[in-house]
PDB file of C-alpha atoms in Angstrom:
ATOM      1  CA  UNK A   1     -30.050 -18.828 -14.034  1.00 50.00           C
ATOM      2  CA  UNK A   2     -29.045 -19.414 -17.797  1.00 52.00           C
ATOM      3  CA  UNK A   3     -29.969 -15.577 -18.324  1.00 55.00           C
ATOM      4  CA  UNK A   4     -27.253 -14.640 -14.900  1.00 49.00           C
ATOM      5  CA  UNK A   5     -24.695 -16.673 -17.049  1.00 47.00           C
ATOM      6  CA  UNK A   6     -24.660 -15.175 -20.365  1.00 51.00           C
ATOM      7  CA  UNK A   7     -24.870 -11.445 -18.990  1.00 51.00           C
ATOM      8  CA  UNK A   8     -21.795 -12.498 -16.592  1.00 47.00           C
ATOM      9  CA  UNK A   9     -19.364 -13.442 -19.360  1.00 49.00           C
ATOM     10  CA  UNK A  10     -20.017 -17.081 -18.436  1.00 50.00           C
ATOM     11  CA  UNK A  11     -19.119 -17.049 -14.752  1.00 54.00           C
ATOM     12  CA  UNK A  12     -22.153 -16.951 -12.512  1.00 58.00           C
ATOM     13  CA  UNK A  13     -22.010 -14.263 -10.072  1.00 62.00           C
ATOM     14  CA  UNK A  14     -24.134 -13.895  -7.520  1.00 65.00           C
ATOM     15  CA  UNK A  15     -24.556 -10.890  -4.653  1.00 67.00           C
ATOM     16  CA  UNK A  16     -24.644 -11.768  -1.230  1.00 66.00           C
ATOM     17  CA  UNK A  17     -28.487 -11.238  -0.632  1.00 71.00           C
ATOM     18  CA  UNK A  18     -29.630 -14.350  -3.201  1.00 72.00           C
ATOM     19  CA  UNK A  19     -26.865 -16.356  -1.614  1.00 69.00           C
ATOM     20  CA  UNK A  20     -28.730 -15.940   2.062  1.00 74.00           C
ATOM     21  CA  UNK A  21     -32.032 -16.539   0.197  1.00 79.00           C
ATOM     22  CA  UNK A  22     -33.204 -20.036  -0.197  1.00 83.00           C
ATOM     23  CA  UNK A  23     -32.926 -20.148  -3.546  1.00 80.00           C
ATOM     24  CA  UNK A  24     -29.336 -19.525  -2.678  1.00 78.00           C
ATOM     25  CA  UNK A  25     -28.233 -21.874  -0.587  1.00 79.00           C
ATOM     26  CA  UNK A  26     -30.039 -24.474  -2.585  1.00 82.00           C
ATOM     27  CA  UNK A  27     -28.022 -23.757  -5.716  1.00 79.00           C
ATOM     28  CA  UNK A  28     -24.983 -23.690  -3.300  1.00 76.00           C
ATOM     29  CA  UNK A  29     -25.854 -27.217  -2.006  1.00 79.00           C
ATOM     30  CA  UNK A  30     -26.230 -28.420  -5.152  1.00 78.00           C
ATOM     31  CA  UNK A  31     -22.926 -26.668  -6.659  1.00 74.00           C
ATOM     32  CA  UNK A  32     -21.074 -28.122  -3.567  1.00 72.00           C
ATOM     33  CA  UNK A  33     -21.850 -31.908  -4.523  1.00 74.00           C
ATOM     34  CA  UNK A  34     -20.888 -31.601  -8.179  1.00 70.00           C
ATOM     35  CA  UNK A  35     -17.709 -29.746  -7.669  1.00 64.00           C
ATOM     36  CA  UNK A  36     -15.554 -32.493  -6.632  1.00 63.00           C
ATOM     37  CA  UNK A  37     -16.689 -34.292 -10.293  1.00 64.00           C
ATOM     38  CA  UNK A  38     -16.218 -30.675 -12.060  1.00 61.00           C
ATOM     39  CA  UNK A  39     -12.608 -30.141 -10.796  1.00 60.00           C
ATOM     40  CA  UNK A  40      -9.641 -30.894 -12.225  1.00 62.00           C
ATOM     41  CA  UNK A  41      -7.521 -31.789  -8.901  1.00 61.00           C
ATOM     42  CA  UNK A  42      -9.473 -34.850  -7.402  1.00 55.00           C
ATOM     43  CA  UNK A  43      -7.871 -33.740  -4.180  1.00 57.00           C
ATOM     44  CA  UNK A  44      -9.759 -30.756  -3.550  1.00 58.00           C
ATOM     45  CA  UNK A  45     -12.862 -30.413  -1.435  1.00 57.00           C
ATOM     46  CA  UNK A  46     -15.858 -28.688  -2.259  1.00 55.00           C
ATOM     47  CA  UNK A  47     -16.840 -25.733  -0.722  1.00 58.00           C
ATOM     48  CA  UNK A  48     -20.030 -24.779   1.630  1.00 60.00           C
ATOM     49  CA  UNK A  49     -19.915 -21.134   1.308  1.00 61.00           C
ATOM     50  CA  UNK A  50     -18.505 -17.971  -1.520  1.00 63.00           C
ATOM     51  CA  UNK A  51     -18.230 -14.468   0.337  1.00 66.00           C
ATOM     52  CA  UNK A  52     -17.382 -11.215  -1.399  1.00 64.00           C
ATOM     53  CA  UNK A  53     -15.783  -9.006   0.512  1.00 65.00           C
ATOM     54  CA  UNK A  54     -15.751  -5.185  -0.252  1.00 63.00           C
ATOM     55  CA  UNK A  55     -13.937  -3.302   1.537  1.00 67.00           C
ATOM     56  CA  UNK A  56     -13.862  -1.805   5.070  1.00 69.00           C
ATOM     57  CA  UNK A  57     -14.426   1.650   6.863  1.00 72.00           C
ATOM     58  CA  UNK A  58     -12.081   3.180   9.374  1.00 73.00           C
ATOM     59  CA  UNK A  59     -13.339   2.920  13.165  1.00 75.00           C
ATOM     60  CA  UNK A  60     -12.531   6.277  14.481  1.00 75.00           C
ATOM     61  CA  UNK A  61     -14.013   5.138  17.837  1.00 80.00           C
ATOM     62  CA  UNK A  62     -10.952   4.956  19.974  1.00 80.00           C
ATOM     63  CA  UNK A  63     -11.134   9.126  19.202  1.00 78.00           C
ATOM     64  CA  UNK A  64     -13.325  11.677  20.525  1.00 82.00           C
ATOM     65  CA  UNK A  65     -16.767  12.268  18.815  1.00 80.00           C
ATOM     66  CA  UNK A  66     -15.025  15.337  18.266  1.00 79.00           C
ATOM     67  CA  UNK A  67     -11.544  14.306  17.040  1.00 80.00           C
ATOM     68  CA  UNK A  68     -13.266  12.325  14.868  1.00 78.00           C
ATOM     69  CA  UNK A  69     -14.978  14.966  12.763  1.00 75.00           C
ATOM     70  CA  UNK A  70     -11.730  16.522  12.615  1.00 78.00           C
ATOM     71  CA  UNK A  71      -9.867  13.379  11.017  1.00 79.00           C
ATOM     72  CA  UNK A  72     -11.922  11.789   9.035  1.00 72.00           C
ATOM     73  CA  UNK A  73     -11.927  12.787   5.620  1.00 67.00           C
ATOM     74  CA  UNK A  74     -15.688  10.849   4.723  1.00 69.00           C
ATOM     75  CA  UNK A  75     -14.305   7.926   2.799  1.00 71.00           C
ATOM     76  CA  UNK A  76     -11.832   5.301   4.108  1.00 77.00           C
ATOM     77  CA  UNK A  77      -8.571   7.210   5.147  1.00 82.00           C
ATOM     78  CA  UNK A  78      -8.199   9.657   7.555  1.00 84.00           C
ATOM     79  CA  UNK A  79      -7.063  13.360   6.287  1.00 85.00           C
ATOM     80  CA  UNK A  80      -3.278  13.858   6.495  1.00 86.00           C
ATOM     81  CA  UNK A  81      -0.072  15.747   5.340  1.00 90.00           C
ATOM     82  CA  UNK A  82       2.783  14.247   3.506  1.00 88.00           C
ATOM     83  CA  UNK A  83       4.377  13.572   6.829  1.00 90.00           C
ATOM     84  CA  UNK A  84       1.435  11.419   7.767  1.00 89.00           C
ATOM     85  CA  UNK A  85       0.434  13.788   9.988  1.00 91.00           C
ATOM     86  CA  UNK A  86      -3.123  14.693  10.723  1.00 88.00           C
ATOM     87  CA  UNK A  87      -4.337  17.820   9.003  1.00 86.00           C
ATOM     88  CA  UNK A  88      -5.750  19.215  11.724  1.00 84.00           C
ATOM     89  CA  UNK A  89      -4.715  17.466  15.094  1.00 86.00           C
ATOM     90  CA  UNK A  90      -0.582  18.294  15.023  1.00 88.00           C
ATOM     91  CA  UNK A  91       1.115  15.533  16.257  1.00 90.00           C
ATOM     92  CA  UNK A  92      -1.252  13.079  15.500  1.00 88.00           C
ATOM     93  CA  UNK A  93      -0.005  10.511  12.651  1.00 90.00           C
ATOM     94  CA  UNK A  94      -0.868   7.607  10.759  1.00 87.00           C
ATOM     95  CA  UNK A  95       0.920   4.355   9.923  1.00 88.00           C
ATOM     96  CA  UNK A  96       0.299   1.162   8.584  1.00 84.00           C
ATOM     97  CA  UNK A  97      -2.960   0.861   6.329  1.00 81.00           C
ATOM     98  CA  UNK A  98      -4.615   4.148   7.580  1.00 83.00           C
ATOM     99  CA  UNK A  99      -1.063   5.589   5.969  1.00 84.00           C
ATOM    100  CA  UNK A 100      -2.715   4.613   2.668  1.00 83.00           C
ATOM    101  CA  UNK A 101      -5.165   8.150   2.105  1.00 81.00           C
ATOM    102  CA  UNK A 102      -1.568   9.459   0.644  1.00 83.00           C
ATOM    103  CA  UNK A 103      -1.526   7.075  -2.310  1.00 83.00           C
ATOM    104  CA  UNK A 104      -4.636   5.550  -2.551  1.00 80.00           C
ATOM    105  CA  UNK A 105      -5.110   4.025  -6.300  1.00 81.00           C
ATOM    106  CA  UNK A 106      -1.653   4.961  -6.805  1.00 82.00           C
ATOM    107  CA  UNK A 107       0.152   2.633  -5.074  1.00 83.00           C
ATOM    108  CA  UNK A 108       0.809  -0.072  -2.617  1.00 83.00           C
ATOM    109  CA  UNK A 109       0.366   1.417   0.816  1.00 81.00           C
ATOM    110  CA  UNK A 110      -2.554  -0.365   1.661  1.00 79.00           C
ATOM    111  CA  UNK A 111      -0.791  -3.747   2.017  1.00 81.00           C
ATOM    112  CA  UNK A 112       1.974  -5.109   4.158  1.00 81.00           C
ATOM    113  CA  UNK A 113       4.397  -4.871   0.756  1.00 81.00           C
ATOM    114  CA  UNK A 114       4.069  -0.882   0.936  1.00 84.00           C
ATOM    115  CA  UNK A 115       3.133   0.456   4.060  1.00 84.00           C
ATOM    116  CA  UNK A 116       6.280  -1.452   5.575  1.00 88.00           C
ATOM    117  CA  UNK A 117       7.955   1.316   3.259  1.00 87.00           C
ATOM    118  CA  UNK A 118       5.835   4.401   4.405  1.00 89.00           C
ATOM    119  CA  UNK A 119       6.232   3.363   8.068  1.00 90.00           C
ATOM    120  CA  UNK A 120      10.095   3.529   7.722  1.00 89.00           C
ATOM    121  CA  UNK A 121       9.092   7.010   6.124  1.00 88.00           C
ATOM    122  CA  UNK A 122       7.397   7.846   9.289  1.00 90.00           C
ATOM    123  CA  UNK A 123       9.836   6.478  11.560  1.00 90.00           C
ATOM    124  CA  UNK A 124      12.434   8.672   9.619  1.00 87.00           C
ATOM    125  CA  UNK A 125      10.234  11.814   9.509  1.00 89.00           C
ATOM    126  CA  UNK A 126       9.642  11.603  13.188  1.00 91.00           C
ATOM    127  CA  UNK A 127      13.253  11.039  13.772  1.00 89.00           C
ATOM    128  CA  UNK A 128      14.684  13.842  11.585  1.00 85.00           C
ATOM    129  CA  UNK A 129      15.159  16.863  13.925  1.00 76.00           C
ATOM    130  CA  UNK A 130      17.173  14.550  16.586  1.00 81.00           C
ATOM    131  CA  UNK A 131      19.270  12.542  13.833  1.00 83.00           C
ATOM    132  CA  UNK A 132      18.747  14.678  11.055  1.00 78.00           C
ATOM    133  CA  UNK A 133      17.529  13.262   7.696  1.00 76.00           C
ATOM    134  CA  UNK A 134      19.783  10.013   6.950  1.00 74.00           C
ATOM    135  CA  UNK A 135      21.734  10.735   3.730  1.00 77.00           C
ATOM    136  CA  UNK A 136      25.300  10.718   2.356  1.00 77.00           C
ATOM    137  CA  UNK A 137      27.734  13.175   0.973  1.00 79.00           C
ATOM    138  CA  UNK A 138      30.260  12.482  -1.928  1.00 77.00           C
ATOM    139  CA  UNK A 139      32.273  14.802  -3.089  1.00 81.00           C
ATOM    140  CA  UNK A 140      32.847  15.303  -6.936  1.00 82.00           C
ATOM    141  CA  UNK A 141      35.534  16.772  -7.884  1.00 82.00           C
ATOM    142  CA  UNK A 142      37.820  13.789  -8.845  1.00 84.00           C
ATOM    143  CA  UNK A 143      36.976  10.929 -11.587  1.00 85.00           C
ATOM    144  CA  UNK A 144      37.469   8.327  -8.693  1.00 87.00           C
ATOM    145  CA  UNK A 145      34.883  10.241  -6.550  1.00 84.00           C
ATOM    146  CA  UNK A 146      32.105  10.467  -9.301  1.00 85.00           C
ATOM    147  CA  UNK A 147      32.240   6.883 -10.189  1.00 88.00           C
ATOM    148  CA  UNK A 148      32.312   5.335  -6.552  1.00 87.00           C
ATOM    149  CA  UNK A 149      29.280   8.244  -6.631  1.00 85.00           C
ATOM    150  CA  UNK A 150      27.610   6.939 -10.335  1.00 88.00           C
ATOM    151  CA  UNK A 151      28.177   3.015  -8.435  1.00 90.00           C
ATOM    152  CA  UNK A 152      26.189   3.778  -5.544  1.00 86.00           C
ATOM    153  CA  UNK A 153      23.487   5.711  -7.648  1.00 86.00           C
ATOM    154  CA  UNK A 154      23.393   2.546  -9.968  1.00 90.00           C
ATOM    155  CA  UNK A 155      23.036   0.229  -6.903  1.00 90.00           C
ATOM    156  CA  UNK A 156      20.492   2.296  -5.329  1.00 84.00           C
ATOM    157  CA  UNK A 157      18.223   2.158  -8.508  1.00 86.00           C
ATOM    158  CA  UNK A 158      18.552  -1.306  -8.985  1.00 90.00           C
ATOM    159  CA  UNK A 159      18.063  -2.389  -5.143  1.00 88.00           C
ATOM    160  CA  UNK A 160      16.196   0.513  -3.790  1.00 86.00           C
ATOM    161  CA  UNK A 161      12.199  -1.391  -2.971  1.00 86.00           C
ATOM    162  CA  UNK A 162      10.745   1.529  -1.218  1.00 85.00           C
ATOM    163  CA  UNK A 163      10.619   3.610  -4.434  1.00 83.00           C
ATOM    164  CA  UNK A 164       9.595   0.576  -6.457  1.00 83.00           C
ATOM    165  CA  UNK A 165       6.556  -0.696  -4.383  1.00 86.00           C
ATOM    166  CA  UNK A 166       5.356   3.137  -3.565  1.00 85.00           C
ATOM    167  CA  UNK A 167       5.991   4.979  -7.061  1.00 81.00           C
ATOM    168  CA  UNK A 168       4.450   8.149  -6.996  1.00 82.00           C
ATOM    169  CA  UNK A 169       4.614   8.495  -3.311  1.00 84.00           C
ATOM    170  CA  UNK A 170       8.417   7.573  -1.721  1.00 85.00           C
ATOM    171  CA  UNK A 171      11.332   9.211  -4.004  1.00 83.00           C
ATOM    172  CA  UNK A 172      14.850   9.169  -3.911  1.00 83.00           C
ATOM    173  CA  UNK A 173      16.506  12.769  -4.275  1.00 82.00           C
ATOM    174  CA  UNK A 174      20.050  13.319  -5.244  1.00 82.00           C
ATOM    175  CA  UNK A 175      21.056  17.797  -4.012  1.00 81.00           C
ATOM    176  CA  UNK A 176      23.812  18.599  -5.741  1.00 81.00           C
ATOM    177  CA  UNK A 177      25.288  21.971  -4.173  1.00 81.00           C
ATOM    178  CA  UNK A 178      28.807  23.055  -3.713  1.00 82.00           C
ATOM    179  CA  UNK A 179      30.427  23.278  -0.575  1.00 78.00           C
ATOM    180  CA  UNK A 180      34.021  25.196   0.071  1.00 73.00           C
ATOM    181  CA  UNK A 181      34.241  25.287  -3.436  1.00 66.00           C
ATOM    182  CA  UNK A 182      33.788  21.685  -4.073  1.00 62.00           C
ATOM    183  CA  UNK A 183      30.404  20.441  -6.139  1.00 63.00           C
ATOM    184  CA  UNK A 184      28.998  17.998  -3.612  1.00 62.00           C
ATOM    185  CA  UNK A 185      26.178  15.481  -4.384  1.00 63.00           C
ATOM    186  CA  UNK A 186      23.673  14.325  -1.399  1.00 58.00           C
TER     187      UNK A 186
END
């Protein structure tokens, strides 16, 4: 046990086969009975059990045994475009945590505070060729016109949280083009 505490960096760690042992849950009995003298909140209770989770797997049951080979990529996330789409099942798409195989270890789509961004995404992308992509138009031509257009920029970059929580993945894009002669920003 003393030898489990130096390697550790002084915290004992322990996998979860010698905490089913006996050895484990003897050491856990024993830890549970001194930790209400060891803490610093006389409040708190002591515990009866520490579990480590690790992860999960996707269940691709609800699928066909063949739909399955098909969209699952042999790690967590499913395979998929950019529009969340399936690679190779068209119109079949992903949201919510499964929407996470686009940025995984880049960013926050595999918790509530990102994938509430990439689902708006999806809702958008799905949306697009009814309502057309949602954007607005400012033309630039007078000083009036490229402030209010430099104000909303400004405002956007300071307020915008689906680019902040998913960096890398959900961008902002300003086209600047010119239309009847006129430079137009959208």
């Amino acid at each position: 046990l003393n030898a489990a505490f130096e390697l550790r960096g002084q915290r004992l760690e322990f996998d979860s086969g010698f905490l089913s042992s006996a050895e484990g849950r003897a050491l856990l009995d024993r830890i549970a009975v001194m930790r209400p003298h060891l803490s610093q909140d006389p409040l708190r209770h002591p515990f009866h059990a520490g579990i480590r989770c690790l992860g999960w797997k996707s269940d691709l049951s609800v699928l066909e045994p063949g739909l399955q080979q098909k969209v699952h990529s042999g790690g967590k996330y499913p395979k998929m475009e950019s529009s969340y789409q399936a690679v190779s099942i068209p119109g079949l798409y992903f949201a919510g945590s499964l929407s996470h195989g686009r940025d995984f270890r880049r960013s926050a789509g595999g918790f509530i505070h990102g994938f509430r961004y990439t689902a708006r995404a999806l809702h958008r992308i799905l949306r697009r060729e009814e309502l057309g992509w949602p954007n607005r138009s400012f033309e630039l031509q007078e000083d009036t016109a490229r402030s209010d257009w430099m104000q909303k920029v400004l405002q956007r970059v300071n307020e915008a949280a689906g680019p902040y929580q998913m960096f890398g993945e959900l961008v902002d894009v300003v086209l600047f083009m010119e239309r009847d002669g006129a430079l137009v920003a959208q």
